[in-house]
PDB file of C-alpha atoms in Angstrom:
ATOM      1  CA  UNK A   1     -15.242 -23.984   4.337  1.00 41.00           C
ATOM      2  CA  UNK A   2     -11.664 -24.627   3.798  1.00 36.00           C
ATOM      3  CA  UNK A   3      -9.379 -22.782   5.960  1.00 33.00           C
ATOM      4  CA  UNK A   4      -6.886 -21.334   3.730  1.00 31.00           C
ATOM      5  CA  UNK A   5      -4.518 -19.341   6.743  1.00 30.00           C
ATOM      6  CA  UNK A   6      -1.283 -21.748   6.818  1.00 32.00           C
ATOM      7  CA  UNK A   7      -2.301 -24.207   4.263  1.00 26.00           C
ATOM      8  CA  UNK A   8      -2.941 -24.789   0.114  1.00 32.00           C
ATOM      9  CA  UNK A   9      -1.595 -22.965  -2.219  1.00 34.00           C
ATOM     10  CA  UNK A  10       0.395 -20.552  -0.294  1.00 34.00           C
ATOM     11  CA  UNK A  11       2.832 -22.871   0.708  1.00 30.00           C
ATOM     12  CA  UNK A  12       3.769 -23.531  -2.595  1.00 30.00           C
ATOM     13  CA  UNK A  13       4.708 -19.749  -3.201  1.00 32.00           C
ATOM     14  CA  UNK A  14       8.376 -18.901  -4.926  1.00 32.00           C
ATOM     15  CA  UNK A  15      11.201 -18.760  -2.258  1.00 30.00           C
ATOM     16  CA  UNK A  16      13.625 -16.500  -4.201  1.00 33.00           C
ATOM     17  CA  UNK A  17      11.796 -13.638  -5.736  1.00 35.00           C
ATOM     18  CA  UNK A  18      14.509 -11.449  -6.064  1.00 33.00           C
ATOM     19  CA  UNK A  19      16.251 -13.174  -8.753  1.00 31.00           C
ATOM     20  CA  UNK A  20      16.518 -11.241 -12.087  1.00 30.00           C
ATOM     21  CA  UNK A  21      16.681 -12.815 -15.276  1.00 32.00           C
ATOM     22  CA  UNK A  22      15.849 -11.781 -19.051  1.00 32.00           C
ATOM     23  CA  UNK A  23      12.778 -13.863 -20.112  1.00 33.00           C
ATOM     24  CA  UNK A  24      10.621 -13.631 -23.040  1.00 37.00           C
ATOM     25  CA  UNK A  25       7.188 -11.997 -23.081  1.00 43.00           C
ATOM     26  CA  UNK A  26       6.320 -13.595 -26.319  1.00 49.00           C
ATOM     27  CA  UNK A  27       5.352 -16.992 -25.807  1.00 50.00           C
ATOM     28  CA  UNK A  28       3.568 -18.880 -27.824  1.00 70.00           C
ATOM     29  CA  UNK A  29      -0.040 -19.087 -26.093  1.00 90.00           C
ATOM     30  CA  UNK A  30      -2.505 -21.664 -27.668  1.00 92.00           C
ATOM     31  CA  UNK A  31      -4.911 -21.597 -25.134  1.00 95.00           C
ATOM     32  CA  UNK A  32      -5.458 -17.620 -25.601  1.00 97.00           C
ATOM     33  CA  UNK A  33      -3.720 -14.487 -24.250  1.00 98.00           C
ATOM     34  CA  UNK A  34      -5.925 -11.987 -21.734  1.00 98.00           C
ATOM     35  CA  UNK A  35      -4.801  -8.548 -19.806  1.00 98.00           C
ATOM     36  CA  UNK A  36      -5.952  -7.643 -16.774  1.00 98.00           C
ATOM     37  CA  UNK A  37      -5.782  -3.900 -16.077  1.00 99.00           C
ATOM     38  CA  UNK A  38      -6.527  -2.259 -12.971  1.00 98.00           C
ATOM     39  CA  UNK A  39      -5.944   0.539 -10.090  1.00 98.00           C
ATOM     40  CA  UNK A  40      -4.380  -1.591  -7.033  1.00 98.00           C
ATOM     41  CA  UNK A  41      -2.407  -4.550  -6.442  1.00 98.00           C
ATOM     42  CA  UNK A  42      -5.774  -6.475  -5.053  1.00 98.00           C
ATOM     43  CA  UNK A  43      -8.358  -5.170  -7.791  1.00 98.00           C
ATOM     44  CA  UNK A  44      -7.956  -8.222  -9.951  1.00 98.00           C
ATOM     45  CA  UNK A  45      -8.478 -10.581  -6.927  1.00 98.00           C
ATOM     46  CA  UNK A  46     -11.227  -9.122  -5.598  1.00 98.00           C
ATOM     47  CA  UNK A  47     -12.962  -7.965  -8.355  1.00 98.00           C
ATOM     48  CA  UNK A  48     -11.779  -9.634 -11.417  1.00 98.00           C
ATOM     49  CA  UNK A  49     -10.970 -13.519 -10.073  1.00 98.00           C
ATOM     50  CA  UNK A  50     -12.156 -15.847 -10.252  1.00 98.00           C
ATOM     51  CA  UNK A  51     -12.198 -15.308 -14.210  1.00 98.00           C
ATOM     52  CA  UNK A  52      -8.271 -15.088 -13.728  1.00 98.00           C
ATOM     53  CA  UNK A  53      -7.244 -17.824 -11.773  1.00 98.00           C
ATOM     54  CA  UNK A  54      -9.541 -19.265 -14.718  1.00 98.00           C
ATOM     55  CA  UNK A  55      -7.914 -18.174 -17.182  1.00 98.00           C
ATOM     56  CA  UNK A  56      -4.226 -19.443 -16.081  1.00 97.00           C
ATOM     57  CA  UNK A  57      -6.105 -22.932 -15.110  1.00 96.00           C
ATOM     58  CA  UNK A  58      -6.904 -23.242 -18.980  1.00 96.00           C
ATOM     59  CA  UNK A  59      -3.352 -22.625 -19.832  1.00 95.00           C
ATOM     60  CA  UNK A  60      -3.674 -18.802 -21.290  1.00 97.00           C
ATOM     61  CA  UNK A  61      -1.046 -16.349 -21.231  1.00 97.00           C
ATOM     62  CA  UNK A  62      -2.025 -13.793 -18.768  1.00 98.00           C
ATOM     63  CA  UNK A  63      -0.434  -9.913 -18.206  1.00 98.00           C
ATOM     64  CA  UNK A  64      -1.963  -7.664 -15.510  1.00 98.00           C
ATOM     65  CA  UNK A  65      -1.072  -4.289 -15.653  1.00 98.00           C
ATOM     66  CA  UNK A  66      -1.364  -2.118 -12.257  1.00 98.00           C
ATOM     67  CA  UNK A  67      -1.199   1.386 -13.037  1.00 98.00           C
ATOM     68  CA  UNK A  68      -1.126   2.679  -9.239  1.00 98.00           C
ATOM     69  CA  UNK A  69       1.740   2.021  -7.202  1.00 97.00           C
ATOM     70  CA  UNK A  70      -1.320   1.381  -4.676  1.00 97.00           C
ATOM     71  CA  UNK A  71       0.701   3.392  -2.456  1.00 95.00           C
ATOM     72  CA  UNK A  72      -1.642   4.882  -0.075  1.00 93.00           C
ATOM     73  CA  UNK A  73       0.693   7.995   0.140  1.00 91.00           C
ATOM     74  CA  UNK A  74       2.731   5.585   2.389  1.00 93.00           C
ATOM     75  CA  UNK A  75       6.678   4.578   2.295  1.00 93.00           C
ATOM     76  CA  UNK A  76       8.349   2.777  -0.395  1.00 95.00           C
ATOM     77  CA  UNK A  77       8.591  -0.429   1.384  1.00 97.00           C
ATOM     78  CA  UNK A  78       4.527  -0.518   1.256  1.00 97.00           C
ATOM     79  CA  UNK A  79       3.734  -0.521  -1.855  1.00 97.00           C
ATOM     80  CA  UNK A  80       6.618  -2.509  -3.174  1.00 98.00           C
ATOM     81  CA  UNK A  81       5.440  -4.993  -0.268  1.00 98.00           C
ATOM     82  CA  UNK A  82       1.828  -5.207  -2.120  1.00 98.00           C
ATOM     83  CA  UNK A  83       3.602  -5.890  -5.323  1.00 98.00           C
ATOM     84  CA  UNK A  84       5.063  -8.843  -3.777  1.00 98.00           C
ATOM     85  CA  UNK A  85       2.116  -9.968  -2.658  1.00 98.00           C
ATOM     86  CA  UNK A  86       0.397  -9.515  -5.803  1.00 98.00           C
ATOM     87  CA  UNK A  87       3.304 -11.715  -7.023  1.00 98.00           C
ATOM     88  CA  UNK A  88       2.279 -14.093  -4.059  1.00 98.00           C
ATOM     89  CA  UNK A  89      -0.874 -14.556  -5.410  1.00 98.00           C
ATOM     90  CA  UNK A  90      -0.617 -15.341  -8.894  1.00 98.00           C
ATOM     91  CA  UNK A  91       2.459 -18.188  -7.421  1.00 97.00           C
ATOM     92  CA  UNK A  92      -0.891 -19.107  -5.799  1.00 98.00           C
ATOM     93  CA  UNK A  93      -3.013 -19.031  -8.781  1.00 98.00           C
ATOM     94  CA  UNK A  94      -0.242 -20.966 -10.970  1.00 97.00           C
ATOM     95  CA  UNK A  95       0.657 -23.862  -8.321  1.00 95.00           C
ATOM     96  CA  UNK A  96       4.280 -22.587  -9.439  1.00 92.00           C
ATOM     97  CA  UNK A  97       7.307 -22.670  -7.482  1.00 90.00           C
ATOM     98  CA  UNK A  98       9.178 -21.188  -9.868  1.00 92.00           C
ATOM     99  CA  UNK A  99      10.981 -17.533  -9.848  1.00 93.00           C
ATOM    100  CA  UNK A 100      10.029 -14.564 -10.741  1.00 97.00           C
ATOM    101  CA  UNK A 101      12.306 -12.745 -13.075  1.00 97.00           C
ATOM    102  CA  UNK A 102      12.492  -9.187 -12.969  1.00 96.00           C
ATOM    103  CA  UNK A 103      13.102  -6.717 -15.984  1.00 96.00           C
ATOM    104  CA  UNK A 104      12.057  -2.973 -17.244  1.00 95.00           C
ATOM    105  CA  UNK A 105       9.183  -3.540 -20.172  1.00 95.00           C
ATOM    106  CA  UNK A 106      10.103   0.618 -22.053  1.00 94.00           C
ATOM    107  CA  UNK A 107       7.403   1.741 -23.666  1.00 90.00           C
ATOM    108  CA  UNK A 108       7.344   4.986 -25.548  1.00 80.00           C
ATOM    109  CA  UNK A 109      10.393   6.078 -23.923  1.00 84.00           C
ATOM    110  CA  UNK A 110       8.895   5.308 -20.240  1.00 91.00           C
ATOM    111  CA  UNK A 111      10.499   2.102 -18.414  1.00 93.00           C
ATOM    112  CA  UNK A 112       7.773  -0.426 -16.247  1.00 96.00           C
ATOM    113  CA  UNK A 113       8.772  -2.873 -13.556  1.00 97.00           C
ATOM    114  CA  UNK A 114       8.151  -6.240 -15.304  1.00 98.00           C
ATOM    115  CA  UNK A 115       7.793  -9.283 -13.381  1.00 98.00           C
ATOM    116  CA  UNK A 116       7.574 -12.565 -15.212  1.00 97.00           C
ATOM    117  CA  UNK A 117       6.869 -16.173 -13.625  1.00 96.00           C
ATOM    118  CA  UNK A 118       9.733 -18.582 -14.705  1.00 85.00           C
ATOM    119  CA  UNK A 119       7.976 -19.726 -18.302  1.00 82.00           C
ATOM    120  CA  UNK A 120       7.072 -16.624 -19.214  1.00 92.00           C
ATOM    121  CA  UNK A 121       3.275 -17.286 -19.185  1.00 95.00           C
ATOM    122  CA  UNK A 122       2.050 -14.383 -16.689  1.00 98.00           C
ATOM    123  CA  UNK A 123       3.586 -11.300 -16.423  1.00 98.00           C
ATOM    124  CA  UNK A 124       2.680  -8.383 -13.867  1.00 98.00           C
ATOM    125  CA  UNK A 125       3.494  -4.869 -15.045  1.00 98.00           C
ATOM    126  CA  UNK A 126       3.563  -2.085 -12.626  1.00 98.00           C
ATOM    127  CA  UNK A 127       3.517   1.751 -13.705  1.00 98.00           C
ATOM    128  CA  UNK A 128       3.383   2.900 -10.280  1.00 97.00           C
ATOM    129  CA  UNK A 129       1.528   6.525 -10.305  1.00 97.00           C
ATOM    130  CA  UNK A 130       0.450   7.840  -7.268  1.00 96.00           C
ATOM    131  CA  UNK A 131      -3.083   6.396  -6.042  1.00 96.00           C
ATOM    132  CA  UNK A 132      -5.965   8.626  -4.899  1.00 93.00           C
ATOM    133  CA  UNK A 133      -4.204   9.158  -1.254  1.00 86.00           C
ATOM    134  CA  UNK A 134      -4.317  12.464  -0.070  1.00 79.00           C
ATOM    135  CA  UNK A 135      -0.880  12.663   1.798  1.00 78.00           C
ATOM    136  CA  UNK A 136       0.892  15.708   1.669  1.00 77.00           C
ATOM    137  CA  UNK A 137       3.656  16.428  -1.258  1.00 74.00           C
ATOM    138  CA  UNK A 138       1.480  14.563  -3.751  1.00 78.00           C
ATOM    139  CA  UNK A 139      -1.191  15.533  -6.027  1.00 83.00           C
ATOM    140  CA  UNK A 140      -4.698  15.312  -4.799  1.00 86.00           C
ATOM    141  CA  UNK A 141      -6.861  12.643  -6.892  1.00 93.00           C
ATOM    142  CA  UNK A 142      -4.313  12.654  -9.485  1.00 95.00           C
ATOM    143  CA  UNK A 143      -5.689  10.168 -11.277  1.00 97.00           C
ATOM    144  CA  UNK A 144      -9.030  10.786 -12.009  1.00 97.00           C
ATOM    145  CA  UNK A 145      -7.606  14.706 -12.178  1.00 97.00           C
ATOM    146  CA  UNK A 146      -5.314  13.668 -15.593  1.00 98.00           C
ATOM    147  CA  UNK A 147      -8.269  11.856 -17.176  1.00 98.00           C
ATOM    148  CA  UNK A 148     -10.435  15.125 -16.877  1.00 97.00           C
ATOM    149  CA  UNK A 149      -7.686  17.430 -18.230  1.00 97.00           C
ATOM    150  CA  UNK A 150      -7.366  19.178 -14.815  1.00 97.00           C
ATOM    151  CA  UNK A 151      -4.133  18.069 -14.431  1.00 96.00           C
ATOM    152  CA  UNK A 152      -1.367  18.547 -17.122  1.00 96.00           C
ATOM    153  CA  UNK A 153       1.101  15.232 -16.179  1.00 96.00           C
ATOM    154  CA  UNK A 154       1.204  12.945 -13.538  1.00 96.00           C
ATOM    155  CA  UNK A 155       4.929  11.644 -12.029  1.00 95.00           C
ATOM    156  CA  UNK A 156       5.664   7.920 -10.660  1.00 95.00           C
ATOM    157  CA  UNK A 157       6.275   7.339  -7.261  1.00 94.00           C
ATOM    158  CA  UNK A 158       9.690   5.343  -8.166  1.00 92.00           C
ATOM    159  CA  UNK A 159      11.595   7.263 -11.032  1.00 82.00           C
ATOM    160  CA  UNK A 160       9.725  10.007 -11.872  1.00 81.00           C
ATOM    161  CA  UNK A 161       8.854   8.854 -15.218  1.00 91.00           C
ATOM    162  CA  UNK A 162       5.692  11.693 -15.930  1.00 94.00           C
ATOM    163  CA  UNK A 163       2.749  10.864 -17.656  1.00 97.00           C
ATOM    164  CA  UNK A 164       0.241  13.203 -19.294  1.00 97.00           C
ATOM    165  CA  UNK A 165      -3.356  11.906 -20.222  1.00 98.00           C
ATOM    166  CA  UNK A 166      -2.150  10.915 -23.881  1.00 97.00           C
ATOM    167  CA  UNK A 167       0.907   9.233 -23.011  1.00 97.00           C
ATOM    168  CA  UNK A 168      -0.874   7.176 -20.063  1.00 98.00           C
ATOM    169  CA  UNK A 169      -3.484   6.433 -23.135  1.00 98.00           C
ATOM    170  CA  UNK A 170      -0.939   5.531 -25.775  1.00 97.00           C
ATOM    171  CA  UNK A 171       1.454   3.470 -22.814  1.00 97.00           C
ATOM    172  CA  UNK A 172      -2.121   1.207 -22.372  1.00 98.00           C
ATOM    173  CA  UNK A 173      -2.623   0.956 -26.179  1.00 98.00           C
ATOM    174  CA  UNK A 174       1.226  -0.125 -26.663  1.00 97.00           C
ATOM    175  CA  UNK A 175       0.668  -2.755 -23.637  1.00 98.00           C
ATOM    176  CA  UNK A 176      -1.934  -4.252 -25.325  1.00 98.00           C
ATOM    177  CA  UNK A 177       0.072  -4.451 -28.883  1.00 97.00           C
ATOM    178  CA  UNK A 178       2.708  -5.621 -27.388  1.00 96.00           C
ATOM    179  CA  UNK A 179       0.755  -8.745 -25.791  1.00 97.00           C
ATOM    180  CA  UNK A 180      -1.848  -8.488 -28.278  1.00 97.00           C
ATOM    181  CA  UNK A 181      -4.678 -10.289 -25.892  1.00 98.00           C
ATOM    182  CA  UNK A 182      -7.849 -11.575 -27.054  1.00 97.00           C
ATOM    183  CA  UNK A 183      -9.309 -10.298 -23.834  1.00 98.00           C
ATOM    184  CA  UNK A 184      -8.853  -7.381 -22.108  1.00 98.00           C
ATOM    185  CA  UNK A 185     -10.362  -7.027 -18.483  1.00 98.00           C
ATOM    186  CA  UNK A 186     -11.016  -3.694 -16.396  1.00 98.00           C
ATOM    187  CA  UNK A 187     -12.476  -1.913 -13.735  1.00 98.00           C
ATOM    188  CA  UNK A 188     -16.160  -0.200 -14.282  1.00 98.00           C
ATOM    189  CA  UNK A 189     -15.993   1.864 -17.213  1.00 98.00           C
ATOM    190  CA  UNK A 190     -19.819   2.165 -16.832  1.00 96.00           C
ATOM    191  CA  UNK A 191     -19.912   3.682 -13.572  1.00 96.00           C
ATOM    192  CA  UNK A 192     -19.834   7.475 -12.531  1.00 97.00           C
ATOM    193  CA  UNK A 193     -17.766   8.897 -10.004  1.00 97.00           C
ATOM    194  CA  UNK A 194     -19.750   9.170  -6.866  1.00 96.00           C
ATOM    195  CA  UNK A 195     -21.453   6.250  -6.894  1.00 97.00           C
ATOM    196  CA  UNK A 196     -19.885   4.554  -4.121  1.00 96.00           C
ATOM    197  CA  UNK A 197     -16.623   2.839  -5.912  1.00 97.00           C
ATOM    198  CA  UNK A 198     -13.504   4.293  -5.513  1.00 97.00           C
ATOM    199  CA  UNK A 199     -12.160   7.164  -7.927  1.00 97.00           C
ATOM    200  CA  UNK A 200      -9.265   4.962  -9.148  1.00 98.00           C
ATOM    201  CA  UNK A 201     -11.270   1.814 -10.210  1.00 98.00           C
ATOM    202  CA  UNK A 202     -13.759   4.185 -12.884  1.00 98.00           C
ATOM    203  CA  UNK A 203     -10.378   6.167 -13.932  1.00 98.00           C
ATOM    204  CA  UNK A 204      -8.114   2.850 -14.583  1.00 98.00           C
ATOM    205  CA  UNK A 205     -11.370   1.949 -16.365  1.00 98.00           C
ATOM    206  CA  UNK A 206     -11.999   4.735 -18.329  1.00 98.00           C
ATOM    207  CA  UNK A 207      -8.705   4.798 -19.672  1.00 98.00           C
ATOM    208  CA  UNK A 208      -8.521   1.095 -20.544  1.00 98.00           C
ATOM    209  CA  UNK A 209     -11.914   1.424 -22.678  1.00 98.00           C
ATOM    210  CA  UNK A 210     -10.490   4.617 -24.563  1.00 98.00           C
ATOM    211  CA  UNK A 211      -6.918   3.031 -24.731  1.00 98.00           C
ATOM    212  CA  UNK A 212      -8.221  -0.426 -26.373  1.00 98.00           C
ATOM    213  CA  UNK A 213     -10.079   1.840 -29.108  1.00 98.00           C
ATOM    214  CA  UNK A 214      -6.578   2.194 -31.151  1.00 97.00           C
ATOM    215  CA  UNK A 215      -5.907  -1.591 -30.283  1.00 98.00           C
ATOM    216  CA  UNK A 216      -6.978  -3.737 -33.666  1.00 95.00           C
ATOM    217  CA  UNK A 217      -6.343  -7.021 -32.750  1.00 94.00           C
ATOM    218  CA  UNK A 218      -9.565  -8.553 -32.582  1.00 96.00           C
ATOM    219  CA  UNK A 219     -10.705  -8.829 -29.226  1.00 98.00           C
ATOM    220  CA  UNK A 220     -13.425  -8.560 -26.340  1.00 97.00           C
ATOM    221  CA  UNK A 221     -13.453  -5.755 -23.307  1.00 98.00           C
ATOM    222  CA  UNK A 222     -15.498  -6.431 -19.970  1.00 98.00           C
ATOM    223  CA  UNK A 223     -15.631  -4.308 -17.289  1.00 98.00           C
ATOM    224  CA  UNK A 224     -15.841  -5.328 -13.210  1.00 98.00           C
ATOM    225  CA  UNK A 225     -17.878  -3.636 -10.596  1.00 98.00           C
ATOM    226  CA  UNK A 226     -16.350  -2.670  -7.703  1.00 98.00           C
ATOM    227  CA  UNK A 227     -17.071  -1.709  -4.348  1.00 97.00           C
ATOM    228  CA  UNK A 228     -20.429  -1.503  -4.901  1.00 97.00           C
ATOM    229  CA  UNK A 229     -20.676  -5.329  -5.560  1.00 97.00           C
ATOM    230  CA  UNK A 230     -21.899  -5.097  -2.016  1.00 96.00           C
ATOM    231  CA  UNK A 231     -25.623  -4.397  -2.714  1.00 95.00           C
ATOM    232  CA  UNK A 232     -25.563  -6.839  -5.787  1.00 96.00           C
ATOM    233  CA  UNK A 233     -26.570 -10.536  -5.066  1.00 97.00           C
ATOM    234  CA  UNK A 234     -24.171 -13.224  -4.651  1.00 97.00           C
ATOM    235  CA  UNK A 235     -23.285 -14.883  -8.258  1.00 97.00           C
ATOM    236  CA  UNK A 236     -20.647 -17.196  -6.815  1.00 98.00           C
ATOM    237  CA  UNK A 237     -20.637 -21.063  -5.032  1.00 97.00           C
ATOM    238  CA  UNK A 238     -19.111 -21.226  -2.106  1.00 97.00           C
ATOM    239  CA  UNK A 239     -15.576 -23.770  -3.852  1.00 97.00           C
ATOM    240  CA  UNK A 240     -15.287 -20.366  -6.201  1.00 98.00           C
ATOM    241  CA  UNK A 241     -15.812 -17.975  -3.329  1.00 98.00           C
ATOM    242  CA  UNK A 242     -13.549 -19.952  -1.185  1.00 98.00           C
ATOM    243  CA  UNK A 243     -10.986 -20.250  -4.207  1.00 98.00           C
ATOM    244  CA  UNK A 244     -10.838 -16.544  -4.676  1.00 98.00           C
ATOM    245  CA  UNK A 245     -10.386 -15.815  -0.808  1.00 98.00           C
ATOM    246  CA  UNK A 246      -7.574 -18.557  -0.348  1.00 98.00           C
ATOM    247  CA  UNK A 247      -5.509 -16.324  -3.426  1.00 98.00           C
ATOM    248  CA  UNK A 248      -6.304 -12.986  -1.502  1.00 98.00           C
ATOM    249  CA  UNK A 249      -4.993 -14.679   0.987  1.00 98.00           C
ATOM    250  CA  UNK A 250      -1.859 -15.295  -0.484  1.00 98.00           C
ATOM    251  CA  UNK A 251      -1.643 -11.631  -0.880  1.00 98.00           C
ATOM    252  CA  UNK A 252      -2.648 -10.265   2.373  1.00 98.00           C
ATOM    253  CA  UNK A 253       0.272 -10.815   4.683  1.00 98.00           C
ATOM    254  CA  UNK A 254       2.003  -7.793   2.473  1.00 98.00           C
ATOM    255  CA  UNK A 255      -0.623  -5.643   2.552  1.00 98.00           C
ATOM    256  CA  UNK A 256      -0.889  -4.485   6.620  1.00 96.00           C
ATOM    257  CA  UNK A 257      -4.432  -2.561   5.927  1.00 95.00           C
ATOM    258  CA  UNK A 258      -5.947  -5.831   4.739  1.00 97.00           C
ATOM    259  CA  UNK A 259      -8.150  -8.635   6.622  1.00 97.00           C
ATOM    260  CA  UNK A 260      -5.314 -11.471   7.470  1.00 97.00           C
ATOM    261  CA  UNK A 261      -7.158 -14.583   7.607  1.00 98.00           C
ATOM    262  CA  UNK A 262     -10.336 -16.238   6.377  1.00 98.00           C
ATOM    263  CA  UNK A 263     -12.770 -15.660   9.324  1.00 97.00           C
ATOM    264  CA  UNK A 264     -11.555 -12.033   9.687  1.00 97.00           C
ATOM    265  CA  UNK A 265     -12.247 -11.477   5.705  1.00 98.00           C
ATOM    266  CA  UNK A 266     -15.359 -13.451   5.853  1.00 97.00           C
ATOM    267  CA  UNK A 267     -16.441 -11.438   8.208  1.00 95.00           C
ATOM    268  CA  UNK A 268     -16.266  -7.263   7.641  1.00 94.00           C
ATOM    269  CA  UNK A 269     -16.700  -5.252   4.553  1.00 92.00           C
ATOM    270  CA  UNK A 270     -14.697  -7.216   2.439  1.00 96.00           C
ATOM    271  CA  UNK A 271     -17.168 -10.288   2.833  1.00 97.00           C
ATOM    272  CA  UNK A 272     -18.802  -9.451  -0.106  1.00 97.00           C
ATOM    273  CA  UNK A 273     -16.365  -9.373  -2.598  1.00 97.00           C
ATOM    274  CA  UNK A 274     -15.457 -13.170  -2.206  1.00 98.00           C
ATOM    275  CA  UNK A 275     -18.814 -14.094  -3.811  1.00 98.00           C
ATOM    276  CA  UNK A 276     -19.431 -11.863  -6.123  1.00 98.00           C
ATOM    277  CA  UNK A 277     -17.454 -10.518  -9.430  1.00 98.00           C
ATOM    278  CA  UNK A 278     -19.959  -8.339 -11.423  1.00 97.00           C
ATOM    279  CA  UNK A 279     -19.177  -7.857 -15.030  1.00 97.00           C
ATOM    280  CA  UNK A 280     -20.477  -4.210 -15.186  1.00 94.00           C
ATOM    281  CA  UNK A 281     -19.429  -3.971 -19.800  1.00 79.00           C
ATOM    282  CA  UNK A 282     -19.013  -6.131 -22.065  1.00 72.00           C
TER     283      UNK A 282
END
């Protein structure tokens, strides 16, 4: 198995991500255009991919919006760290060198951060509401609270921007005209709470399915298992499974609570998720 620690694609990741620049979102995509939404800044690798790094190998415009800040109810600096990291990744996915330009994408009078690979062909968009933590100061399952009704609005962890369930709802649906993809990806929309995947993953899904209802451009929805794609067979050869870990890997030296190289990932509880991506709708 290739040993993707110091080598591959990671070494080809952008040097000067902090540059800001004002690039278009509209490009003119041939190949296809596809959104990716999900809870956390490593859902679409371990869940999604390797449809993903797919997609961007066929030359399609991809967007992934994150609609956690994946913060863990820890500081600033960690969950901004696993946005870099996500950023890491896709470099990965890409073979690009190239910066990342950062912007604020406003949609219904609520500003995104917007990060855009020099090009414009992949965008990340990050709404950054508070993630299922339980930290003190924060709402309890917050997430999965606003989609039942329990909870009347939801605040980012950066600016404060508040969301209530129909404005999280109509923020997806804009996304998605905005970018108009012919394929929209999720989290299990299928699923039930309590059945051994994690709160956020059904809620981001749940919301995606119900936001992409008011979305007419013609287009597919799938939905992705997640942690439970433990008890489901392996679907994936080992180049794919080895693939997907080496662009996790590009993303795990920002995110501390993460396995760090290929033997640790390969073996504990995250083994699993390298060879296998379960489409759970379609």
């Amino acid at each position: 198995m290739t040993d993707y620690s110091g080598i591959g694609p990671v070494s080809r990741l952008v040097r000067r991500e902090e540059a800001v620049a004002s690039v278009s979102g509209d490009e003119e995509c041939a190949a296809g255009r596809s959104m990716n939404v999900v809870a956390h800044q490593d859902d679409d690798l371990l869940f999604i991919n390797p449809v993903v790094s797919a997609d961007l190998a066929a030359g399609k415009c991809v967007v992934t919006v994150y609609v956690t800040a994946g913060d863990a109810g820890r500081a600033r600096s960690y969950w901004l760290g696993r946005e870099k990291g996500a950023r890491r990744a896709y470099s990965a996915m890409t073979g690009s060198s190239e910066w990342w330009a950062e912007d604020k994408v406003v949609i219904g009078g609520r500003s995104a951060a917007r990060f855009t690979l020099g090009g414009g062909r992949v965008s990340l968009v990050f709404l950054r509401l508070p993630d299922a933590s339980t930290s003190p100061g924060r709402p309890v399952d917050g997430l999965r609270r606003l989609w039942r009704g329990e909870l009347f609005n939801l605040r980012t962890v950066d600016d404060g921007d508040r969301y209530t369930r129909s404005a999280l709802l109509g923020t997806l649906t804009a996304l998605m005209n905005k970018y108009q993809p012919d394929e929209i990806r999720t989290l299990d929309y299928e699923g039930r709470y309590g059945d051994g995947d994690h709160a956020d993953h059904h809620t981001v899904g749940y919301f995606t399915f119900a936001a992409q209802r008011n979305y007419s451009w013609p287009h597919e929805i799938s939905g992705f298992m997640g942690y439970p794609v433990e008890n489901a067979p392996a679907n994936l050869g080992d180049d794919a499974r080895d693939a997907k870990l080496g662009y996790f890997l590009a993303y795990a030296p920002f995110d501390s609570k993460v396995c760090q190289t290929a033997r640790a990932c390969l073996g504990n509880f995250y083994a699993p998720r390298f060879s296998r991506s379960i489409r759970t709708g379609d």
